[in-house]
Coordinates of C-alpha atoms in Angstrom, one line a residue:
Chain A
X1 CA 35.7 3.4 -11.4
X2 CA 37.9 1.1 -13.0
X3 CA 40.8 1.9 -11.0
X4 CA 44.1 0.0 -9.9
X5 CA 42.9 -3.0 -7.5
X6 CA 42.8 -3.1 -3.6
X7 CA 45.0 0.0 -3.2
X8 CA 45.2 1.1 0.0
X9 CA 44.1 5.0 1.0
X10 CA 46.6 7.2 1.3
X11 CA 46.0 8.2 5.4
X12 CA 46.6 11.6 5.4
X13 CA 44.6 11.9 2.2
X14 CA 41.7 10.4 3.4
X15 CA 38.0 12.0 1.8
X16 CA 35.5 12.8 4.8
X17 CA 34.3 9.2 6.5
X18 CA 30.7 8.2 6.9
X19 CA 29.1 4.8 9.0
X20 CA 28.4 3.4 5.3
X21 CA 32.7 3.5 4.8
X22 CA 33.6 2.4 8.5
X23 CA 30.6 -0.4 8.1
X24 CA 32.0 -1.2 4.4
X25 CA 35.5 -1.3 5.5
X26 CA 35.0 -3.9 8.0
X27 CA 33.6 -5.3 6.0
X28 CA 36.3 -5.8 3.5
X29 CA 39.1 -6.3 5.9
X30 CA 37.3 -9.5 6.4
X31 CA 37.7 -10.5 3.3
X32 CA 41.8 -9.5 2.9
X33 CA 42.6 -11.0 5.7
X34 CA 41.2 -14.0 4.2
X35 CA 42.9 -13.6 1.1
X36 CA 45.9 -12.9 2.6
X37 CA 45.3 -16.3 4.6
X38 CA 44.6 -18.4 1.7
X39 CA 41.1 -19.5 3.4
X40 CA 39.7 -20.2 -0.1
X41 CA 36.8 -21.8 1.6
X42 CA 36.2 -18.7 4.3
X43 CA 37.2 -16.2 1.5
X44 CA 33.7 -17.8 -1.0
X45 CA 31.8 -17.8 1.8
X46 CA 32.0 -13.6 2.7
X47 CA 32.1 -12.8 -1.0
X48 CA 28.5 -14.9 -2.3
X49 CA 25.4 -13.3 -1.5
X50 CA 24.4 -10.7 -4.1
X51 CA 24.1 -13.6 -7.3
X52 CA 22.8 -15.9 -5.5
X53 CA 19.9 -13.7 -4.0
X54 CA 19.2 -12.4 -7.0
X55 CA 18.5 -15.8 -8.8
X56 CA 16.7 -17.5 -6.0
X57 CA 14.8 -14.1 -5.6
X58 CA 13.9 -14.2 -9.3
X59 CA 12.4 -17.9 -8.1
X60 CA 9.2 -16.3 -6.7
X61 CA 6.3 -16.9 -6.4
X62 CA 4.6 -16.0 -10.0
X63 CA 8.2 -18.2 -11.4
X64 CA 7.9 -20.9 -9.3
X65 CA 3.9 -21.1 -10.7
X66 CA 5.1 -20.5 -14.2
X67 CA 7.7 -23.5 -13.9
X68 CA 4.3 -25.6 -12.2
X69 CA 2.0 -24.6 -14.8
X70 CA 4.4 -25.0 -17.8
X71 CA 4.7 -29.2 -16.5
X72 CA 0.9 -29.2 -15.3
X73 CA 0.1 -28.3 -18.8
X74 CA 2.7 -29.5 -21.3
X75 CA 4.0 -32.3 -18.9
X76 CA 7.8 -33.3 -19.1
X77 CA 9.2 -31.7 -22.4
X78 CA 10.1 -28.4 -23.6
X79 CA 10.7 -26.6 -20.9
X80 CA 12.3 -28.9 -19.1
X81 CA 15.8 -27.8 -20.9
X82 CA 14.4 -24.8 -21.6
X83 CA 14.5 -23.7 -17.5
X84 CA 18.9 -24.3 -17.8
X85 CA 19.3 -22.7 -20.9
X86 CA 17.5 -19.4 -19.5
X87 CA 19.7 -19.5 -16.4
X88 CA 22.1 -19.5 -18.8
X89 CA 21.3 -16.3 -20.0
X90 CA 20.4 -14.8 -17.1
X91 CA 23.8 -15.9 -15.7
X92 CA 25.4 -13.6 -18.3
X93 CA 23.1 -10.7 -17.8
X94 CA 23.9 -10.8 -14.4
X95 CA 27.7 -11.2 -14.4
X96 CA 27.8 -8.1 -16.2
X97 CA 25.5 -6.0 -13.6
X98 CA 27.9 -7.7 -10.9
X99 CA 31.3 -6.2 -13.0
X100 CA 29.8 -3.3 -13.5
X101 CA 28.8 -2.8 -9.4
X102 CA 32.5 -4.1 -8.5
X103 CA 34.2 -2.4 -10.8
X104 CA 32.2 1.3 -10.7
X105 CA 31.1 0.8 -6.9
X106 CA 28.0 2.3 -8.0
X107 CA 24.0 0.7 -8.9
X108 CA 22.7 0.9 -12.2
X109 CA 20.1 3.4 -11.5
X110 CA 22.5 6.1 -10.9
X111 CA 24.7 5.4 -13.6
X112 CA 22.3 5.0 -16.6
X113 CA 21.0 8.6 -14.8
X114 CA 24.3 10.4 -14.7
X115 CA 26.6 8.7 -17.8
X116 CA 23.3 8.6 -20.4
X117 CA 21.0 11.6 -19.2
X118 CA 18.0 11.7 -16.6
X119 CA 15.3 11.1 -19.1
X120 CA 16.5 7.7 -19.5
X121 CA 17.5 7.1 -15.7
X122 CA 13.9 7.9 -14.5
X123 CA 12.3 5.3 -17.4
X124 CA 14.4 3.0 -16.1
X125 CA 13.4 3.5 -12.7
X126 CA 9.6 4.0 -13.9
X127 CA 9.5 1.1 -15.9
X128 CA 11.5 -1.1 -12.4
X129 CA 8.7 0.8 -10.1
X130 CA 6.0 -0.5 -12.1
X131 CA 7.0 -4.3 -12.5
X132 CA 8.0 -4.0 -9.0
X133 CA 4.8 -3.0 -8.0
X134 CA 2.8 -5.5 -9.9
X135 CA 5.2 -8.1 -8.7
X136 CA 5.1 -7.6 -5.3
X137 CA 1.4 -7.5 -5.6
X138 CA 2.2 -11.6 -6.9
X139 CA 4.8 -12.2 -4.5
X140 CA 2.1 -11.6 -1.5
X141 CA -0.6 -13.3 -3.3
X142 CA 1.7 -16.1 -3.5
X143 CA 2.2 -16.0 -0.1
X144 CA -1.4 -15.9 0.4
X145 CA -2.0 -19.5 -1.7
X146 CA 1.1 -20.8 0.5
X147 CA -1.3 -19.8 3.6
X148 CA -4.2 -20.4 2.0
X149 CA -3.5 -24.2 2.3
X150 CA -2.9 -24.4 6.0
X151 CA -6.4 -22.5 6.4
X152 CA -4.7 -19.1 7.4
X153 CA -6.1 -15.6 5.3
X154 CA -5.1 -12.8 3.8
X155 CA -4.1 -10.6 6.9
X156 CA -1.6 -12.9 7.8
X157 CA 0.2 -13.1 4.5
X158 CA 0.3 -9.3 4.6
X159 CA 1.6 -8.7 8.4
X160 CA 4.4 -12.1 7.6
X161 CA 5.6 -10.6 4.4
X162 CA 6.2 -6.6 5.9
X163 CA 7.5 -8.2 9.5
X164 CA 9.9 -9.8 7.7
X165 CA 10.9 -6.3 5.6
X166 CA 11.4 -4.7 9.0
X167 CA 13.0 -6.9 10.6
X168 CA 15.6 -7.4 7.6
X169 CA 16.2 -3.8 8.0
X170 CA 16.5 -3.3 11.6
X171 CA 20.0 -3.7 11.5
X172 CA 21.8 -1.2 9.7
X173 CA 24.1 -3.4 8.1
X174 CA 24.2 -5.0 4.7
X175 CA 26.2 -8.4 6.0
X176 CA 23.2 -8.7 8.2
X177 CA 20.4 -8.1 5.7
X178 CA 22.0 -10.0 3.2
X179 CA 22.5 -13.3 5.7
X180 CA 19.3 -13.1 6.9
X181 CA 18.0 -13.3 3.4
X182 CA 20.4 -16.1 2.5
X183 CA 19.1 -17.7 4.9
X184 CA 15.4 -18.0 3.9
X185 CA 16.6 -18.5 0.3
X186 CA 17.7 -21.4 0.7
X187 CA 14.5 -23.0 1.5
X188 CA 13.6 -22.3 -2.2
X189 CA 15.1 -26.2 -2.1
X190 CA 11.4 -27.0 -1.0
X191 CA 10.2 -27.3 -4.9
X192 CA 13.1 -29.9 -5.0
X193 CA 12.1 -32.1 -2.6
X194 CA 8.2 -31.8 -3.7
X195 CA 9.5 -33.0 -7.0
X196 CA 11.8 -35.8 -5.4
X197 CA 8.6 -37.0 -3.8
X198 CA 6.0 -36.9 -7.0
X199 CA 8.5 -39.6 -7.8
X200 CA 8.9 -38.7 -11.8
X201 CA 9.4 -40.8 -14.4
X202 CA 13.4 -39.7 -14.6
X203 CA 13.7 -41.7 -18.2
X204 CA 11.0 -39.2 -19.2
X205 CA 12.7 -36.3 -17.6
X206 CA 16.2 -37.7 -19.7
X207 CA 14.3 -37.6 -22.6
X208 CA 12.5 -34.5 -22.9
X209 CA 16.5 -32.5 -22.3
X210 CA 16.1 -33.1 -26.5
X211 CA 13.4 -29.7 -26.2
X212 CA 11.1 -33.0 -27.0
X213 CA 8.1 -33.0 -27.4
X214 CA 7.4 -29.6 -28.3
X215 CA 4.5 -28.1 -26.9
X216 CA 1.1 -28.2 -28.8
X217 CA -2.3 -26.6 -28.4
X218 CA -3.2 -23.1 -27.9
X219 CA -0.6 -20.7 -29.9
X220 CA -1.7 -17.9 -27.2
X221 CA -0.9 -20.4 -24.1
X222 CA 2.2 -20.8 -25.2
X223 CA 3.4 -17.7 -25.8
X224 CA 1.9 -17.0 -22.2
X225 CA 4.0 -19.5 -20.7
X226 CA 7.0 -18.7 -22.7
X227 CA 6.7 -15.1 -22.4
X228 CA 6.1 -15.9 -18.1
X229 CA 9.1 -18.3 -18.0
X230 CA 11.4 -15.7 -19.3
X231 CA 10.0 -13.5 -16.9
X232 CA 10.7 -15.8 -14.6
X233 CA 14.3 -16.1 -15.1
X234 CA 15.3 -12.2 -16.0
X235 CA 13.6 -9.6 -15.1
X236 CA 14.2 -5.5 -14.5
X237 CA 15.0 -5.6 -10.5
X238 CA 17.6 -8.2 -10.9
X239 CA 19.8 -5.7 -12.7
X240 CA 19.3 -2.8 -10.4
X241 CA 19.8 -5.4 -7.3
X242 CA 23.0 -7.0 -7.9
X243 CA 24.6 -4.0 -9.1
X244 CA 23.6 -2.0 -6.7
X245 CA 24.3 -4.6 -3.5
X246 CA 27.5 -5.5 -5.0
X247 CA 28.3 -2.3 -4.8
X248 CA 26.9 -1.9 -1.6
X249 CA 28.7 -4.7 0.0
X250 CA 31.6 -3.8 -1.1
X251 CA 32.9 -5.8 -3.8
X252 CA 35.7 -4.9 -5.8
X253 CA 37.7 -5.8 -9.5
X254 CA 40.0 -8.3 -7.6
X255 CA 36.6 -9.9 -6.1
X256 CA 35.2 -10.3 -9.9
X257 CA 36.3 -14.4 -9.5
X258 CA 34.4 -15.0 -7.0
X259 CA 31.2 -12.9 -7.8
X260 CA 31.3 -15.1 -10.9
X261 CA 31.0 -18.1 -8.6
X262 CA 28.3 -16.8 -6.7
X263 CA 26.3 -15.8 -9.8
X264 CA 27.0 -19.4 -11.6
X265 CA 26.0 -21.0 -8.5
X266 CA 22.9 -18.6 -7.9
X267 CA 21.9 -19.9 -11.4
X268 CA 22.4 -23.4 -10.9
X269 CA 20.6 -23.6 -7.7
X270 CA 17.6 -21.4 -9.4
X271 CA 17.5 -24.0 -12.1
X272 CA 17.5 -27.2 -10.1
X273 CA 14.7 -25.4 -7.9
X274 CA 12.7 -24.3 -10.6
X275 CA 13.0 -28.1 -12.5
X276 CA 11.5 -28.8 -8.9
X277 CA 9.0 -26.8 -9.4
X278 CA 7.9 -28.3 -12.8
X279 CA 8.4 -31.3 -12.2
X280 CA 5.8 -31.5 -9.1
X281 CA 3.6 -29.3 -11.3
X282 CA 3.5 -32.0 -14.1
X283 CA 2.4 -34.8 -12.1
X284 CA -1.2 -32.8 -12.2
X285 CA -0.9 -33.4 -16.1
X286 CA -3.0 -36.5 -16.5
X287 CA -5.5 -35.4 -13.4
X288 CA -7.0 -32.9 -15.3
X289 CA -4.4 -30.6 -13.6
X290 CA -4.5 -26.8 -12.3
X291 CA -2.6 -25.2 -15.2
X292 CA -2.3 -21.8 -15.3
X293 CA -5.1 -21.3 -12.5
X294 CA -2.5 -21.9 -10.1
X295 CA -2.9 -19.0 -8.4
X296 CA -6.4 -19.7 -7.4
X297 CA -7.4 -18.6 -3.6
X298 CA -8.2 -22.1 -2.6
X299 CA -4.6 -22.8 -2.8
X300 CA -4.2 -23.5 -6.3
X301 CA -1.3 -25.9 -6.9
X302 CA -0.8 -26.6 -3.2
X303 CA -3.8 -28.2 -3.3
X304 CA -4.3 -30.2 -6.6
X305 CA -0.8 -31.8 -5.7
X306 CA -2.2 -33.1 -2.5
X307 CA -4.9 -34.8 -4.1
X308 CA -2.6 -36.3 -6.7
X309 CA 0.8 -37.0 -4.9
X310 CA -0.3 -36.5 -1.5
X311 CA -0.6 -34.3 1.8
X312 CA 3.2 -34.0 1.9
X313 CA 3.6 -32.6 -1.3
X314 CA 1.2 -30.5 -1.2
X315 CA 2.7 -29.5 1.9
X316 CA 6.3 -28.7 1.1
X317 CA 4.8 -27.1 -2.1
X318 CA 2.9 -24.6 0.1
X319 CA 5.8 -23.6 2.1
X320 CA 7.6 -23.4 -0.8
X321 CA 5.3 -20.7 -2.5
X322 CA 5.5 -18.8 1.2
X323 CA 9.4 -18.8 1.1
X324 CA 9.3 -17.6 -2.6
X325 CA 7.3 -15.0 -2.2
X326 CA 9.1 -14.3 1.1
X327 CA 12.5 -14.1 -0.3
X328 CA 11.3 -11.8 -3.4
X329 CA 9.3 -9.1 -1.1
X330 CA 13.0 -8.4 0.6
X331 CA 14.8 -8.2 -3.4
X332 CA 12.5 -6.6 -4.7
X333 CA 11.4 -3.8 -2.1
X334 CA 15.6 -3.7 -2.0
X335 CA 15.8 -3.0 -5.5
X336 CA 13.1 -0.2 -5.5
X337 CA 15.1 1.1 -2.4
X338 CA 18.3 1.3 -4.3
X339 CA 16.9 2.7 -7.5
X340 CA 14.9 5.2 -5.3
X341 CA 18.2 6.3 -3.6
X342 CA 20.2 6.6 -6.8
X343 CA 17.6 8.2 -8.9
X344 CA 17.0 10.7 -6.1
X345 CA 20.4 11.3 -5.5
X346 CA 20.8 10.7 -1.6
X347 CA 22.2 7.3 0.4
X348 CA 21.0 4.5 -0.9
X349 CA 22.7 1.9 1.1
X350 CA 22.1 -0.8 3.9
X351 CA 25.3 0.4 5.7
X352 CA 23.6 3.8 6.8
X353 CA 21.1 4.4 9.5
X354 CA 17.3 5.0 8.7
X355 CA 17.9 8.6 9.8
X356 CA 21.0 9.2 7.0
X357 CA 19.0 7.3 4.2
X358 CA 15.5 8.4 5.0
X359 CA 14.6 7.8 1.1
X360 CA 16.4 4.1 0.7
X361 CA 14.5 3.0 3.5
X362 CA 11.3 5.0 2.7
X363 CA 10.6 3.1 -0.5
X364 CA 11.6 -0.2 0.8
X365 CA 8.8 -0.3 3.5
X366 CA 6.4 2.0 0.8
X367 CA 6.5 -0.4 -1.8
X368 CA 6.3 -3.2 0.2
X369 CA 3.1 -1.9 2.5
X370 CA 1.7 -0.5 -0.9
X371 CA 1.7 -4.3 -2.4
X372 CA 0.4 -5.7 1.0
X373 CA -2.8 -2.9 0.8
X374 CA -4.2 -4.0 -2.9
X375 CA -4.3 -7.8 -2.1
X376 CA -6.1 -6.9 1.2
X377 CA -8.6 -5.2 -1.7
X378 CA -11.9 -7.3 -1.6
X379 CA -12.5 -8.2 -5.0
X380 CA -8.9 -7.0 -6.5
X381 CA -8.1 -9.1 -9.7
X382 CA -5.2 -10.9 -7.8
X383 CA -5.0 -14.2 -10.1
X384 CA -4.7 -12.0 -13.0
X385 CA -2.2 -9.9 -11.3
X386 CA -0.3 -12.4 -10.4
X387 CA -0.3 -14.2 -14.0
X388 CA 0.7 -10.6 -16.0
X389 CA 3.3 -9.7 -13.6
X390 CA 6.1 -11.9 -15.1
X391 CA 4.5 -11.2 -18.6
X392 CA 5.2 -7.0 -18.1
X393 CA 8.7 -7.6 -16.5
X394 CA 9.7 -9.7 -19.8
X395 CA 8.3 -7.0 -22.1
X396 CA 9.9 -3.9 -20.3
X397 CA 13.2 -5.9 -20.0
X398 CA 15.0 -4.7 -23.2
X399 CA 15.7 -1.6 -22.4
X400 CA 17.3 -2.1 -19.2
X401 CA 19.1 -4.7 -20.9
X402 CA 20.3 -2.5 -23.5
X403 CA 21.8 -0.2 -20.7
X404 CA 23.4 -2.8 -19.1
X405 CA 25.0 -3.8 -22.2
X406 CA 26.2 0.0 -22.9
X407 CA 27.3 0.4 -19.3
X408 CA 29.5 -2.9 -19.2
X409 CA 31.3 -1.8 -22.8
X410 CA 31.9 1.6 -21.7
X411 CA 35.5 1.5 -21.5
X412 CA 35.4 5.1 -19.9
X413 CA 33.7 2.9 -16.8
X414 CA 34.9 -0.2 -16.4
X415 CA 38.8 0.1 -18.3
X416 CA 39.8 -3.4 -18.8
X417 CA 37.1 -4.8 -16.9
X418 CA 34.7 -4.0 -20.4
X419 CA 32.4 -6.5 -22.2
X420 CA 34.8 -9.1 -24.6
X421 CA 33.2 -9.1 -28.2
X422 CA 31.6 -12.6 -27.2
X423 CA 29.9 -11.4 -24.4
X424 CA 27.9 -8.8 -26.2
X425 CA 27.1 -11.1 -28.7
X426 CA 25.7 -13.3 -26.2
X427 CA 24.1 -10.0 -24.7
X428 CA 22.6 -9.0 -28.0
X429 CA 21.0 -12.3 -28.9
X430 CA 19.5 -12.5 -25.6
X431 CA 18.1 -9.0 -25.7
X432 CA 16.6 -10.3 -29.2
X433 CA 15.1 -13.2 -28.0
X434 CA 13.3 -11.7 -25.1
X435 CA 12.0 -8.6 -27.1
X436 CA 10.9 -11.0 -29.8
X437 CA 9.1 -13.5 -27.1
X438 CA 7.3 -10.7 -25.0
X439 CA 5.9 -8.3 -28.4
X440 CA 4.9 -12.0 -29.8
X441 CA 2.7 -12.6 -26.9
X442 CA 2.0 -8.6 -26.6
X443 CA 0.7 -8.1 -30.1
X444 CA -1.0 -12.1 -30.1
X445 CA -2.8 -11.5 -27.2
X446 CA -4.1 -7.6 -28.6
X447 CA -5.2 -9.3 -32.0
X448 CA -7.2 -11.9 -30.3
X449 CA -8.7 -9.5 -27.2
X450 CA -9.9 -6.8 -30.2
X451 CA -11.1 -9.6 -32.3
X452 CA -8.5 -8.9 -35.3
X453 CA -7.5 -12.3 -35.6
X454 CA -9.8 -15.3 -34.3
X455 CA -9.5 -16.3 -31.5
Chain B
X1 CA 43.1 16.6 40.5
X2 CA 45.6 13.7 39.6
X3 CA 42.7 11.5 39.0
X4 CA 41.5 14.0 36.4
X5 CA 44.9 14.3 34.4
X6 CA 44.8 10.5 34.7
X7 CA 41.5 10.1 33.4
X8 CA 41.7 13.0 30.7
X9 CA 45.1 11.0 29.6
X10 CA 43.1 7.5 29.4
X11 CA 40.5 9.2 27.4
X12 CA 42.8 11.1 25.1
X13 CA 44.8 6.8 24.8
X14 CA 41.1 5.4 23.6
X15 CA 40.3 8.5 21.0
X16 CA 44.4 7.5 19.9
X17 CA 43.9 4.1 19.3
X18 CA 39.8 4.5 17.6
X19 CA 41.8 7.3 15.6
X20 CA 44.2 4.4 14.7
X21 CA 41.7 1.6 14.6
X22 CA 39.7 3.6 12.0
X23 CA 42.0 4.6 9.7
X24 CA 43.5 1.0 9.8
X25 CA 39.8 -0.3 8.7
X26 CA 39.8 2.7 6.1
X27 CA 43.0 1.2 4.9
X28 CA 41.1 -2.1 3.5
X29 CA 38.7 0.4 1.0
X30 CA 39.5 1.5 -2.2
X31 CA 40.0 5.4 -2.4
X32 CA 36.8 5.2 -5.2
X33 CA 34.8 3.5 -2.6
X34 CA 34.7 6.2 0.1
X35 CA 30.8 7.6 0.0
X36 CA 32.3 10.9 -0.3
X37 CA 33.9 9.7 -4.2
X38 CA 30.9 7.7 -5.1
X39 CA 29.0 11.0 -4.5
X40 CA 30.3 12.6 -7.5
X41 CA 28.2 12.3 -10.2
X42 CA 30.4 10.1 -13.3
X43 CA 31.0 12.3 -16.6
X44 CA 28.0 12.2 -19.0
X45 CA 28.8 9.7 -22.1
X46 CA 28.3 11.2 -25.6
X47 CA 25.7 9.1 -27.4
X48 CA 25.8 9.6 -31.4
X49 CA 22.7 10.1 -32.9
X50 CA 22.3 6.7 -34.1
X51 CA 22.6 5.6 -30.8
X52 CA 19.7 7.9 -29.4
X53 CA 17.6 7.2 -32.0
X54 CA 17.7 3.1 -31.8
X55 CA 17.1 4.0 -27.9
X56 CA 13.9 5.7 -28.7
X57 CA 12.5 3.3 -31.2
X58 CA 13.4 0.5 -28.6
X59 CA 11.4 3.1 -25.6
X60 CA 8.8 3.4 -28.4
X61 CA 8.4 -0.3 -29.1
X62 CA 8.4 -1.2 -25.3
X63 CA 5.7 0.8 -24.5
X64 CA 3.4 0.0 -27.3
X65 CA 3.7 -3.5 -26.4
X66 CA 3.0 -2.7 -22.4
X67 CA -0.1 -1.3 -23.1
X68 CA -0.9 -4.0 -25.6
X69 CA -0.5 -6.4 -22.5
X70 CA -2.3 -4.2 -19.9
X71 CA -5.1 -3.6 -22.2
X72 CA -5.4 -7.1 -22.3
X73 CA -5.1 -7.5 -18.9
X74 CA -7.9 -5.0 -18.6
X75 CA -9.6 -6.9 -21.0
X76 CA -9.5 -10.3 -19.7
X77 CA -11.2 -9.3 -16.3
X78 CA -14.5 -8.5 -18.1

């Protein structure tokens, strides 16, 4: 908890030692000596990893659609600004779930549990399960549409996406698993260079950063994209994830800096990407484009771009919805692992072996193998699925961002380290805008599908 | 029999300087780090009754507007 920085143990006082401290430790002498050293460069490079995985995770495959079917349909306008200014927000939920981790050195499941009472721990964890699920389900259905386009099925999405879940785990080490997954994110950059190549009109793209022209036609639509495309920037398992694998790998109050740099650039490089994404998706605007059907098994997107910008495009745009939905089945399954750990109340970290943290790595594979089964479900309603899952993470998000908020101001917790007046009221408004976005689209979409307002 | 006093010695050298090597590594951890501290559960935080009861009308709210969505969702595949 919010303690003096960096102080070395005491040796003779020393609490019982596990693999997960020795692991840890190693860890972090890494990083003093670079401190020490003045290797800025060396020192940036050990401490990103959490921020940045959790915003290119939160560019998966159901975002990177949303961002494609927000251009396809309204073209370049909108949410073309829109995409930055919900990074934006994201990157201040975020910072505080990353100050809370270094600072505490414990995940957000197990401290909304133990600080505010269980009943609230396990609806948070409920609420994380169940948007975890229904993403996942997305994430290899996205997957899926990536294959779909180079003529491979179902059966190989599902053994590609839960190879790669074992072999990130393999290792018993977070530096590893984390790396690895680094690794793969980075090919989120795909969306860019399918946008580069649809060759936009970039005075058009200048223009619309005005929020011009605002979107018209269907009032239901929009709310579906809006309430989607802040899904697709904040959602429920980013919160448990970075606070709990900052915690996990290590990080510290004297490390807050540069978790702040790899948050900002996590949210810089999820923004670019996800303008990528739009920007391919809205040259299918005047060719009668896929819209919101993206998700279609003939390869959706993927395969309208071909026709319009060519087999290249189409191309990178396929790989692209592979790597996203790649990259989110190892976050996400992570984040269910961690909350599974904390909520339960046994090891929940990547430092320990499979045998010490039975549970953490239980629900990683579980929730993972239990996505892969429904979308091998002939029949299953997996464009749906896939459409609703960011629509449910943006309407269960309040509450876990109200915790976060609490958590981050609890002066008990985090000492100096708390929430400055601005920051909450940058917290509050963006826990108002989301709850207003998502019950708008809840409650529009209810009237219309009971027939109490037309339709 | 030398060679065994000369190997036991070599063996007691190596668990010396693990001994050492860990708690050198140790030394780079905060004390609130070790799994053992993290283990203990944090104090529970006294929430007025303001507080509890803005938390339930936010759980309340939340969950009418889930099922709103997945009855739609429901909905939508007919």
């Amino acid at each position: 908890m919010a303690t003096a920085e960096a102080t070395p143990s005491p040796a003779l006082d020393l609490p019982q030692l596990t693999d997960e401290d020795l692991a840890r430790s190693w860890d972090r002498s890494r990083v003093q000596h670079a401190r020490r050293h003045g290797k800025r460069w060396h020192l940036l490079w050990l401490l990103v990893g959490p921020g940045i995985l959790a915003m290119l995770g939160e560019n998966d495959g159901p975002s990177m659609i949303a961002y494609a079917a927000d251009g396809a349909q309204y073209g370049l306008g909108f949410f073309v600004p829109l995409i930055p200014v919900l990074f934006a927000m994201a990157f201040v939920c975020q910072e505080m779930c990353m100050r809370v981790g270094a600072v505490t050195h414990r995940g957000y499941g197990e401290l909304v549990l133990q600080r505010y009472g269980k009943v609230w721990g396990w609806f948070g964890a409920g609420d994380l399960t169940l948007t975890n699920l229904v993403t996942l389900v997305a994430e290899f259905v996205s997957i899926r549409v990536g294959l779909a386009y180079f003529h491979l099925g179902a059966p190989v999405a599902v053994a590609l996406g839960l190879v790669l879940v074992l072999f990130t785990l393999s290792g018993g080490r977070y530096w590893r698993w984390e790396r690895i997954v680094l690794g793969l994110a980075l090919f989120n950059g795909l969306f860019l260079a399918a946008a580069i190549l649809v060759k936009p009109d970039l005075g058009a793209v200048a223009s619309s950063l005005a929020f011009s022209p605002f979107p018209g036609g269907s009032f239901n639509t929009l709310l579906l994209l809006l309430a989607s495309t802040i899904g697709a920037t904040v959602t429920p398992w980013m919160i448990f994830f970075q606070q709990s694998a900052s915690a996990d790998k290590g990080m510290t109050p004297s490390d807050l800096k540069h978790g702040r740099y790899d948050t900002a650039l996590g949210a810089v490089l999820a923004s670019v990407f996800g303008l990528g994404a739009l920007i391919a998706g809205a040259a299918l605007l005047t060719h009668s484009g896929a819209g919101i059907q993206g998700f279609a098994p003939n390869a959706g997107f993927p395969q309208a771009l071909k026709h319009v910008a060519g087999g290249l495009v189409g191309t990178l745009f396929a790989l692209g919805l592979v790597e996203a939905g790649a990259v989110a089945i190892l976050t996400i399954s992570a984040s269910t692992a961690y909350a599974a750990g904390e909520c339960v109340g046994v090891s929940h970290s990547f430092n320990t072996s499979p045998r010490n943290a039975a549970v953490f790595y239980a629900a990683n594979v579980g929730v993972a193998l239990l996505a892969a089964v429904v979308i091998l479900i002939p029949g299953a309603p997996l464009l749906s699925i896939a459409l609703n899952a960011n629509v449910l993470a943006t309407v269960l998000l309040p509450v876990s961002l109200v915790f976060m908020v609490m958590l981050a101001n609890d002066k008990g917790l985090m000492g100096r380290w708390a929430n400055r007046r601005s920051t909450n009221r940058i917290g509050v408004s963006v826990i108002a805008f989301v709850g207003l976005c998502g019950a708008a689209y809840g409650v529009d979409s209810f009237l219309r599908v009971t027939h109490l307002i037309g339709s | 029999m030398e060679h065994v006093e000369e190997g036991n010695g070599i063996r007691e050298q190596d668990l010396q300087r693990e001994e050492r090597f860990e708690d050198e590594l140790i030394m780079h951890l905060e004390r609130d780090q070790f799994v053992a501290e993290t283990s203990r559960p944090v104090p529970r935080a006294h929430l007025s009754a303001t507080a509890r009861a803005g938390l339930w009308a936010l759980r309340v709210f939340v969950v009418l507007v889930s099922l709103m969505v997945i009855y739609t969702f429901f909905d939508q595949l007919h």
